[in-house]
């Protein structure tokens, strides 16, 4: 086997293995420099610190959306709720209107949040760390609104799922 083939096989096994860890899906959205909404979906989101309040997302280095979000200043994170599968698919698409589904709100400073989300965070970029083919983005949290009545959307084994009672 060639080295490239071995690396491809490992990458496929890792993709499958990593999908065994259930994650939430987060909409990362803002008003861009051109005044239009810009956003993407991520499932690599984690809390980092309470003091100072920090969270992190992981963004592919090939993302065409992240540079526009990084320049936006204030960014809205919405933890998608059960029933937001179409919103997630649209935000992950390379073509078309990413905001065609769902009801969106724009905050005074330009953070964009999704109605019926389980959580809203309003953030600013705190720093970035290189991590292979992704960049780990640390975000400082300016505000948080939690909606405990909303069940989150879960992504597991490359499928959308819900949490049972």
Backbone as ProteinMPNN parsed JSONL, in Angstrom:
{"seq_chain_A": "XXXXXXXXXXXXXXXXXXXXXXXXXXXXXXXXXXXXXXXXXXXXXXXXXXXXXXXXXXXXXXXXXXXXXXXXXXXXXXXXXXXXXXXXXXXXXXXXXXXXXXXXXXXXXXXXXXXXXXXXXXXXXXXXXXXXXXXXXXXXXXXXXXXXXXXXXXXXXXXXXXXXX", "coords_chain_A": {"N_chain_A": [[0.846, -1.195, 0.0], [0.445, 2.241, -0.726], [1.738, 5.208, 0.797], [-0.028, 7.391, 0.634], [-2.489, 6.096, 0.229], [-2.754, 4.66, 2.602], [-2.966, 6.822, 4.39], [-5.388, 7.932, 3.473], [-7.186, 5.847, 4.074], [-6.935, 5.776, 6.865], [-7.903, 8.336, 7.435], [-10.599, 8.03, 6.649], [-11.417, 6.042, 8.482], [-11.044, 7.463, 10.868], [-12.866, 9.598, 10.507], [-15.276, 8.164, 10.608], [-15.018, 7.077, 13.195], [-14.887, 9.427, 14.798], [-17.463, 10.308, 14.395], [-18.914, 8.859, 16.15], [-19.137, 10.172, 18.487], [-21.591, 11.979, 19.967], [-22.76, 15.194, 19.053], [-23.779, 18.62, 19.467], [-25.345, 20.973, 17.223], [-24.293, 23.995, 15.926], [-25.206, 27.2, 14.918], [-23.311, 29.672, 13.475], [-23.242, 32.961, 13.154], [-23.441, 36.254, 11.633], [-23.605, 39.778, 10.841], [-22.152, 40.658, 7.901], [-19.356, 42.534, 6.487], [-20.428, 43.684, 4.219], [-22.998, 44.204, 4.914], [-24.826, 42.16, 4.729], [-26.244, 39.043, 5.91], [-24.138, 36.499, 7.163], [-23.115, 33.165, 7.553], [-22.56, 29.901, 9.096], [-22.686, 26.36, 9.806], [-21.548, 24.541, 12.609], [-20.267, 21.627, 14.261], [-18.397, 21.275, 16.053], [-18.029, 22.428, 18.889], [-17.358, 23.825, 22.043], [-17.404, 24.481, 25.571], [-15.041, 26.526, 27.275], [-14.001, 28.23, 29.356], [-15.062, 29.816, 32.401], [-14.144, 32.111, 33.603], [-12.02, 34.104, 32.175], [-15.215, 34.316, 30.384], [-15.287, 31.949, 27.926], [-15.67, 30.223, 24.824], [-15.2, 27.66, 22.323], [-14.833, 27.018, 18.828], [-14.309, 24.872, 16.016], [-12.908, 25.316, 12.884], [-12.779, 24.55, 9.465], [-9.808, 24.945, 7.605], [-10.168, 25.492, 4.962], [-12.499, 26.878, 4.781], [-14.636, 29.218, 3.309], [-16.325, 30.915, 4.475], [-15.651, 31.488, 7.156], [-13.558, 33.572, 7.237], [-15.042, 35.926, 6.631], [-16.854, 35.959, 8.76], [-15.054, 36.217, 10.908], [-14.145, 38.805, 10.569], [-16.37, 40.233, 11.23], [-16.723, 41.188, 13.808], [-18.841, 41.151, 16.031], [-20.373, 38.132, 16.83], [-23.006, 35.815, 16.485], [-23.932, 32.881, 18.171], [-25.935, 30.089, 17.886], [-27.334, 27.394, 19.422], [-28.658, 24.81, 17.783], [-32.073, 23.806, 17.766], [-34.237, 20.927, 18.264], [-35.704, 19.922, 15.277], [-34.501, 21.728, 13.62], [-33.147, 20.726, 11.41], [-33.189, 21.303, 8.633], [-32.321, 23.953, 8.657], [-29.703, 23.573, 9.554], [-28.668, 22.06, 7.403], [-28.862, 23.949, 5.324], [-27.132, 25.968, 6.255], [-24.756, 24.609, 6.078], [-24.409, 24.244, 3.401], [-22.741, 24.88, 0.308], [-23.734, 26.426, -1.72], [-26.525, 28.61, -2.572], [-29.151, 30.26, -0.611], [-28.333, 30.624, 2.598], [-29.885, 31.417, 4.691], [-32.489, 30.875, 4.188], [-34.292, 29.233, 5.488], [-35.892, 29.011, 8.692], [-36.301, 31.369, 11.41], [-34.776, 34.388, 11.859], [-32.899, 36.625, 13.957], [-31.464, 39.834, 14.272], [-29.079, 41.292, 16.275], [-28.375, 44.397, 18.05], [-25.639, 44.936, 17.722], [-24.936, 43.4, 15.581], [-24.829, 40.623, 15.825], [-26.214, 37.538, 14.8], [-28.977, 35.57, 15.48], [-30.852, 32.505, 15.839], [-34.299, 31.942, 16.04], [-36.079, 29.862, 18.366], [-33.914, 28.358, 19.197], [-31.767, 26.408, 21.357], [-29.906, 27.73, 22.844], [-28.458, 30.957, 22.945], [-25.543, 32.672, 22.21], [-23.609, 35.578, 22.382], [-20.771, 36.721, 20.897], [-17.218, 37.56, 20.607], [-14.242, 37.383, 18.629], [-11.578, 35.941, 20.296], [-9.157, 34.692, 20.011], [-7.048, 32.625, 17.903], [-6.006, 29.297, 17.129], [-3.788, 27.249, 15.43], [-4.624, 24.074, 14.152], [-3.854, 21.576, 12.632], [-5.677, 20.618, 9.827], [-7.668, 22.308, 10.494], [-8.763, 25.318, 12.205], [-8.736, 26.333, 15.506], [-10.954, 28.286, 17.117], [-11.099, 30.642, 19.577], [-13.634, 32.137, 21.397], [-14.779, 35.016, 22.986], [-17.335, 35.387, 25.309], [-19.933, 37.625, 25.323], [-22.609, 37.773, 25.997], [-25.298, 35.652, 27.103], [-28.104, 33.635, 26.449], [-30.31, 31.326, 27.574], [-32.498, 28.714, 26.701], [-34.307, 26.62, 28.19], [-36.532, 25.05, 27.604], [-36.296, 24.185, 25.037], [-35.35, 21.435, 23.201], [-32.182, 20.253, 22.189], [-30.807, 19.882, 18.851], [-29.159, 16.978, 17.741], [-26.171, 15.592, 16.443], [-25.084, 12.59, 15.259], [-23.244, 9.75, 14.324], [-23.247, 10.675, 11.674], [-25.867, 11.484, 11.266], [-28.881, 13.309, 11.96], [-30.325, 13.561, 15.16], [-32.543, 13.183, 17.988], [-32.89, 13.982, 21.46], [-34.011, 11.668, 23.782], [-36.633, 11.493, 26.284]], "CA_chain_A": [[0.0, 0.0, 0.0], [1.198, 3.485, -0.742], [1.558, 6.075, 1.965], [-1.252, 8.177, 0.428], [-3.63, 5.214, 0.415], [-2.83, 4.408, 4.044], [-3.485, 8.05, 5.008], [-6.808, 8.044, 3.111], [-7.922, 4.853, 4.854], [-6.956, 6.256, 8.245], [-8.819, 9.484, 7.484], [-11.967, 7.503, 6.609], [-11.689, 5.385, 9.774], [-11.177, 8.508, 11.886], [-14.142, 10.293, 10.291], [-16.317, 7.275, 11.136], [-14.831, 6.991, 14.649], [-15.263, 10.701, 15.41], [-18.917, 10.477, 14.313], [-19.516, 8.12, 17.26], [-19.311, 11.11, 19.597], [-22.718, 12.867, 19.667], [-22.495, 16.623, 19.237], [-24.815, 19.559, 19.095], [-25.079, 21.702, 15.994], [-24.309, 25.406, 16.269], [-25.194, 28.196, 13.847], [-22.361, 30.756, 13.755], [-23.776, 33.925, 12.191], [-23.242, 37.672, 11.903], [-23.764, 40.68, 9.7], [-20.846, 40.843, 7.285], [-18.929, 43.892, 6.133], [-21.285, 44.19, 3.149], [-24.326, 44.435, 5.455], [-25.643, 40.963, 4.568], [-25.992, 37.972, 6.873], [-23.169, 35.471, 6.8], [-23.174, 32.152, 8.6], [-22.215, 28.511, 8.828], [-22.989, 25.422, 10.881], [-20.417, 23.761, 13.133], [-20.628, 20.697, 15.331], [-17.238, 21.24, 16.952], [-18.244, 23.545, 19.809], [-17.174, 23.424, 23.44], [-17.128, 25.523, 26.566], [-13.623, 26.545, 27.627], [-13.695, 28.902, 30.623], [-16.055, 30.728, 32.973], [-13.476, 33.359, 33.986], [-13.08, 34.831, 31.472], [-16.13, 33.427, 29.664], [-14.782, 31.592, 26.596], [-16.06, 28.993, 24.15], [-14.365, 27.423, 21.144], [-15.336, 26.272, 17.681], [-13.252, 24.439, 15.12], [-13.301, 25.715, 11.535], [-11.887, 24.036, 8.423], [-8.954, 25.979, 7.011], [-10.655, 25.762, 3.613], [-13.77, 27.599, 4.86], [-14.725, 30.546, 2.676], [-17.236, 31.709, 5.305], [-15.04, 31.935, 8.402], [-12.895, 34.881, 7.173], [-16.046, 36.993, 6.712], [-17.351, 35.99, 10.142], [-13.982, 36.705, 11.788], [-14.069, 40.267, 10.411], [-17.651, 40.84, 11.589], [-16.693, 41.806, 15.137], [-19.747, 40.46, 16.95], [-20.867, 36.913, 16.199], [-24.039, 35.1, 17.222], [-23.937, 31.422, 18.153], [-27.238, 29.531, 18.262], [-27.358, 25.941, 19.495], [-29.883, 24.474, 17.075], [-33.062, 23.006, 18.469], [-34.879, 19.831, 17.558], [-36.51, 20.464, 14.182], [-33.693, 22.65, 12.811], [-32.307, 19.983, 10.473], [-33.099, 22.043, 7.365], [-31.464, 25.11, 8.923], [-28.333, 23.059, 9.587], [-28.275, 21.702, 6.031], [-28.679, 25.183, 4.538], [-25.921, 26.657, 6.717], [-23.604, 23.811, 5.674], [-24.354, 24.191, 1.938], [-21.821, 25.814, -0.35], [-24.505, 27.258, -2.646], [-27.887, 28.947, -2.177], [-29.39, 31.175, 0.504], [-28.176, 29.896, 3.857], [-30.861, 31.907, 5.666], [-33.799, 30.687, 3.574], [-35.194, 28.571, 6.424], [-35.727, 29.483, 10.061], [-36.578, 32.78, 11.712], [-33.51, 34.942, 12.335], [-32.914, 37.944, 14.604], [-30.191, 40.55, 14.23], [-28.897, 42.124, 17.456], [-27.933, 45.773, 17.83], [-24.233, 45.0, 17.313], [-24.725, 42.596, 14.39], [-24.901, 39.171, 16.032], [-27.423, 36.963, 14.22], [-29.41, 34.387, 16.225], [-31.983, 31.757, 15.318], [-35.422, 31.698, 16.948], [-36.3, 28.468, 18.777], [-32.655, 27.688, 19.495], [-31.631, 26.019, 22.758], [-28.985, 28.662, 23.495], [-27.861, 32.037, 22.159], [-24.355, 33.329, 22.747], [-23.089, 36.705, 21.599], [-19.334, 36.55, 21.107], [-16.192, 38.232, 19.805], [-13.059, 36.537, 18.491], [-10.583, 36.143, 21.35], [-7.885, 34.209, 19.493], [-7.099, 31.462, 17.029], [-4.894, 28.363, 17.284], [-3.711, 26.301, 14.32], [-4.822, 22.686, 14.556], [-3.874, 20.719, 11.452], [-6.478, 21.146, 8.722], [-8.673, 23.193, 11.089], [-8.344, 26.369, 13.123], [-9.537, 26.384, 16.726], [-11.264, 29.693, 17.356], [-11.58, 30.98, 20.918], [-14.594, 33.236, 21.355], [-15.154, 35.617, 24.262], [-18.789, 35.478, 25.395], [-20.443, 38.892, 25.853], [-23.962, 37.594, 26.521], [-25.834, 34.3, 26.942], [-29.529, 33.44, 26.729], [-30.565, 29.893, 27.601], [-33.912, 28.4, 26.528], [-34.335, 25.226, 28.654], [-37.669, 24.307, 27.057], [-35.938, 23.736, 23.685], [-34.454, 20.277, 23.115], [-31.196, 20.522, 21.141], [-30.567, 18.964, 17.741], [-27.941, 16.213, 17.977], [-25.584, 14.964, 15.264], [-24.421, 11.368, 15.725], [-23.067, 8.813, 13.211], [-23.589, 11.39, 10.423], [-27.326, 11.649, 11.175], [-29.525, 14.152, 12.963], [-31.071, 12.781, 16.134], [-33.117, 13.952, 19.092], [-32.653, 13.422, 22.791], [-35.232, 11.096, 24.361], [-36.923, 11.905, 27.651]], "C_chain_A": [[0.883, 1.246, 0.0], [0.872, 4.293, 0.501], [0.267, 6.886, 1.848], [-2.496, 7.343, 0.68], [-3.833, 4.894, 1.894], [-3.41, 5.62, 4.756], [-4.966, 8.234, 4.703], [-7.654, 7.072, 3.924], [-8.015, 5.272, 6.319], [-7.931, 7.423, 8.389], [-10.272, 9.016, 7.473], [-12.339, 6.831, 7.928], [-11.871, 6.424, 10.874], [-12.489, 9.271, 11.737], [-15.288, 9.477, 10.874], [-16.226, 7.195, 12.664], [-15.27, 8.276, 15.339], [-16.776, 10.901, 15.387], [-19.637, 9.725, 15.434], [-19.746, 9.011, 18.475], [-20.458, 12.056, 19.263], [-22.349, 14.323, 19.951], [-23.766, 17.41, 18.98], [-24.44, 20.18, 17.761], [-25.28, 23.181, 16.31], [-24.281, 26.252, 15.004], [-24.282, 29.327, 14.3], [-22.646, 31.832, 12.718], [-23.556, 35.375, 12.629], [-23.657, 38.48, 10.679], [-22.362, 40.96, 9.173], [-20.555, 42.297, 6.961], [-19.82, 44.527, 5.063], [-22.719, 44.437, 3.617], [-25.273, 43.262, 5.322], [-25.282, 39.92, 5.627], [-24.996, 36.969, 6.297], [-23.186, 34.439, 7.922], [-22.792, 30.773, 8.126], [-22.638, 27.672, 10.027], [-21.704, 24.734, 11.302], [-20.954, 22.759, 14.148], [-19.441, 20.498, 16.264], [-17.273, 22.503, 17.814], [-18.024, 23.027, 21.216], [-17.007, 24.648, 24.331], [-15.664, 25.403, 26.959], [-13.414, 27.077, 29.043], [-14.881, 29.743, 31.075], [-15.446, 32.082, 33.302], [-12.117, 33.44, 33.307], [-13.992, 33.859, 30.723], [-15.656, 33.207, 28.224], [-15.411, 30.292, 26.124], [-15.137, 28.827, 22.955], [-15.17, 26.707, 20.075], [-14.126, 25.874, 16.847], [-13.742, 24.651, 13.696], [-12.293, 25.16, 10.539], [-11.082, 25.183, 7.823], [-9.392, 26.352, 5.598], [-11.965, 26.553, 3.607], [-13.668, 28.955, 4.175], [-15.574, 31.485, 3.527], [-16.54, 32.268, 6.537], [-14.331, 33.285, 8.278], [-13.88, 36.05, 7.265], [-16.621, 37.099, 8.114], [-16.311, 36.58, 11.084], [-13.869, 38.226, 11.726], [-15.312, 40.981, 10.92], [-17.632, 41.546, 12.934], [-17.529, 41.038, 16.128], [-20.401, 39.303, 16.197], [-21.919, 36.275, 17.095], [-23.87, 33.604, 17.064], [-25.303, 30.974, 18.642], [-27.118, 28.02, 18.268], [-28.699, 25.507, 18.92], [-30.778, 23.566, 17.902], [-33.577, 21.875, 17.602], [-35.787, 20.428, 16.485], [-35.748, 21.431, 13.291], [-32.781, 21.93, 11.819], [-32.115, 20.75, 9.167], [-32.217, 23.278, 7.526], [-29.998, 24.672, 8.898], [-27.842, 22.735, 8.177], [-28.009, 22.951, 5.188], [-27.393, 25.904, 4.94], [-24.652, 25.909, 6.304], [-23.412, 23.793, 4.159], [-23.37, 25.23, 1.389], [-22.553, 26.792, -1.262], [-25.88, 27.563, -2.054], [-27.93, 29.877, -0.975], [-29.35, 30.396, 1.811], [-29.219, 30.289, 4.895], [-32.291, 31.759, 5.165], [-34.784, 29.975, 4.496], [-34.889, 29.07, 7.835], [-36.052, 30.958, 10.187], [-35.352, 33.354, 12.421], [-33.705, 36.321, 12.935], [-31.523, 38.553, 14.533], [-30.131, 41.454, 15.453], [-28.36, 43.505, 17.089], [-26.508, 45.865, 17.292], [-23.917, 44.095, 16.123], [-24.665, 41.095, 14.592], [-26.229, 38.677, 15.466], [-27.726, 35.668, 14.963], [-30.661, 33.797, 15.602], [-33.052, 31.602, 16.392], [-35.534, 30.199, 17.215], [-35.011, 27.675, 18.916], [-32.624, 27.354, 20.984], [-30.769, 27.0, 23.545], [-28.555, 29.714, 22.492], [-26.635, 32.535, 22.908], [-23.988, 34.467, 21.806], [-21.614, 36.796, 21.932], [-18.502, 37.479, 20.231], [-14.989, 37.303, 19.734], [-12.037, 36.929, 19.547], [-9.196, 35.709, 20.884], [-8.099, 32.993, 18.616], [-5.844, 30.626, 17.238], [-4.921, 27.411, 16.091], [-3.858, 24.887, 14.86], [-4.937, 21.791, 13.342], [-4.668, 21.35, 10.331], [-7.629, 22.023, 9.201], [-7.991, 24.283, 11.92], [-9.293, 26.341, 14.31], [-9.711, 27.859, 17.067], [-11.797, 29.851, 18.775], [-12.456, 32.217, 20.802], [-14.9, 33.715, 22.764], [-16.663, 35.836, 24.258], [-19.18, 36.796, 26.065], [-21.81, 38.736, 26.51], [-24.41, 36.159, 26.244], [-27.312, 34.308, 27.289], [-29.834, 31.971, 26.525], [-32.069, 29.66, 27.537], [-34.123, 26.924, 26.887], [-35.501, 24.407, 28.104], [-37.385, 23.759, 25.655], [-34.967, 22.565, 23.771], [-33.467, 20.521, 21.975], [-31.221, 19.46, 20.031], [-29.236, 18.281, 17.997], [-27.484, 15.591, 16.661], [-24.741, 13.787, 15.753], [-24.397, 10.356, 14.586], [-23.592, 9.4, 11.9], [-25.081, 11.511, 10.187], [-27.799, 12.608, 12.258], [-30.361, 13.277, 13.86], [-31.665, 13.725, 17.177], [-32.8, 13.245, 20.398], [-33.988, 12.914, 23.322], [-35.398, 11.541, 25.799], [-36.264, 10.966, 28.637]], "O_chain_A": [[1.929, 1.285, 0.647], [-0.145, 4.076, 1.161], [-0.452, 7.057, 2.832], [-3.456, 7.827, 1.28], [-4.965, 4.863, 2.376], [-4.258, 5.47, 5.636], [-5.727, 8.647, 5.578], [-8.725, 7.438, 4.409], [-9.07, 5.133, 6.938], [-8.693, 7.487, 9.354], [-11.094, 9.554, 8.214], [-13.443, 7.024, 8.436], [-12.753, 6.283, 11.721], [-13.152, 9.561, 12.732], [-16.164, 10.017, 11.55], [-17.249, 7.24, 13.348], [-15.955, 8.222, 16.361], [-17.322, 11.582, 16.255], [-20.832, 9.927, 15.648], [-20.476, 8.635, 19.392], [-20.317, 12.871, 18.351], [-21.711, 14.634, 20.956], [-24.705, 16.919, 18.353], [-23.353, 19.942, 17.235], [-26.296, 23.574, 16.883], [-23.441, 26.049, 14.128], [-24.462, 29.877, 15.387], [-22.336, 31.656, 11.54], [-23.493, 35.682, 13.819], [-24.008, 37.932, 9.634], [-21.495, 41.438, 9.904], [-21.402, 43.172, 7.139], [-19.953, 45.75, 5.001], [-23.569, 44.833, 2.819], [-26.42, 43.35, 5.76], [-24.175, 39.913, 6.165], [-25.019, 36.645, 5.109], [-23.262, 34.793, 9.099], [-22.71, 30.502, 6.927], [-22.911, 28.192, 11.109], [-20.872, 24.384, 10.466], [-21.963, 23.006, 14.809], [-19.479, 19.653, 17.159], [-16.632, 23.507, 17.503], [-18.449, 21.922, 21.55], [-16.534, 25.699, 23.9], [-15.109, 24.304, 26.974], [-12.725, 26.445, 29.844], [-15.609, 30.309, 30.259], [-16.145, 33.096, 33.284], [-11.145, 32.889, 33.825], [-13.607, 32.721, 30.454], [-15.625, 34.133, 27.414], [-15.655, 29.38, 26.913], [-14.382, 29.738, 22.612], [-16.058, 25.906, 20.366], [-13.055, 26.469, 16.962], [-14.841, 24.229, 13.335], [-11.085, 25.285, 10.742], [-11.617, 26.261, 7.566], [-9.026, 27.415, 5.095], [-12.487, 26.866, 2.537], [-12.744, 29.73, 4.423], [-15.553, 32.7, 3.331], [-16.806, 33.404, 6.93], [-14.499, 34.109, 9.177], [-13.584, 37.057, 7.909], [-16.853, 38.202, 8.609], [-16.654, 37.363, 11.97], [-13.533, 38.864, 12.724], [-15.315, 42.206, 11.034], [-18.458, 42.427, 13.173], [-16.986, 40.34, 16.984], [-20.909, 39.466, 15.088], [-21.75, 36.202, 18.312], [-23.686, 33.109, 15.952], [-25.774, 31.423, 19.687], [-26.831, 27.418, 17.233], [-29.75, 25.796, 19.491], [-30.314, 22.688, 18.629], [-33.387, 21.858, 16.386], [-36.556, 21.346, 16.767], [-36.297, 21.91, 12.299], [-31.747, 22.473, 11.428], [-30.999, 20.836, 8.655], [-31.448, 23.612, 6.625], [-29.158, 25.333, 8.287], [-26.726, 23.097, 7.806], [-27.041, 22.998, 4.429], [-26.652, 26.391, 4.085], [-23.587, 26.516, 6.193], [-22.361, 23.37, 3.679], [-23.204, 26.311, 1.953], [-22.041, 27.875, -1.545], [-26.344, 26.868, -1.15], [-26.902, 30.233, -0.399], [-30.244, 29.597, 2.088], [-29.416, 29.571, 5.875], [-33.199, 32.433, 5.653], [-35.995, 30.099, 4.309], [-33.772, 29.495, 8.129], [-36.074, 31.696, 9.202], [-34.945, 32.852, 13.468], [-34.556, 37.092, 12.492], [-30.523, 37.858, 14.715], [-31.015, 42.286, 15.657], [-27.943, 43.742, 15.955], [-26.196, 46.757, 16.503], [-22.765, 44.02, 15.694], [-24.47, 40.356, 13.627], [-27.257, 39.331, 15.637], [-26.875, 34.785, 15.074], [-31.428, 34.486, 14.929], [-32.761, 31.185, 17.513], [-35.133, 29.377, 16.391], [-35.014, 26.452, 18.768], [-33.361, 27.941, 21.775], [-30.886, 27.094, 24.767], [-28.314, 29.406, 21.325], [-26.697, 32.787, 24.112], [-24.054, 34.327, 20.584], [-21.238, 36.931, 23.096], [-18.986, 38.086, 19.276], [-14.738, 36.529, 20.658], [-11.675, 38.099, 19.675], [-8.186, 36.276, 21.3], [-9.181, 32.407, 18.586], [-4.762, 31.157, 17.489], [-5.962, 26.832, 15.78], [-3.288, 24.544, 15.895], [-6.024, 21.292, 13.049], [-4.386, 22.475, 9.92], [-8.47, 22.435, 8.403], [-6.818, 24.182, 12.282], [-10.512, 26.328, 14.138], [-8.737, 28.582, 17.278], [-12.82, 29.267, 19.132], [-12.072, 33.214, 20.19], [-15.241, 32.917, 23.637], [-17.207, 36.406, 23.313], [-18.816, 37.057, 27.211], [-22.143, 39.457, 27.451], [-23.967, 35.532, 25.282], [-27.728, 34.903, 28.283], [-29.642, 31.432, 25.434], [-32.832, 30.327, 28.235], [-34.121, 26.067, 26.003], [-35.452, 23.177, 28.141], [-38.159, 22.95, 25.143], [-33.886, 22.691, 24.347], [-33.875, 20.954, 20.898], [-31.603, 18.31, 20.251], [-28.281, 18.929, 18.426], [-28.299, 15.124, 15.865], [-23.814, 13.953, 16.547], [-25.423, 10.124, 13.947], [-24.279, 8.731, 11.127], [-25.523, 11.627, 9.044], [-27.2, 12.706, 13.328], [-31.031, 12.356, 13.392], [-31.327, 14.908, 17.233], [-32.482, 12.056, 20.419], [-34.981, 13.641, 23.314], [-34.43, 11.92, 26.457], [-36.394, 11.15, 29.847]]}, "name": "protein", "num_of_chains": 1, "seq": "XXXXXXXXXXXXXXXXXXXXXXXXXXXXXXXXXXXXXXXXXXXXXXXXXXXXXXXXXXXXXXXXXXXXXXXXXXXXXXXXXXXXXXXXXXXXXXXXXXXXXXXXXXXXXXXXXXXXXXXXXXXXXXXXXXXXXXXXXXXXXXXXXXXXXXXXXXXXXXXXXXXXX"}
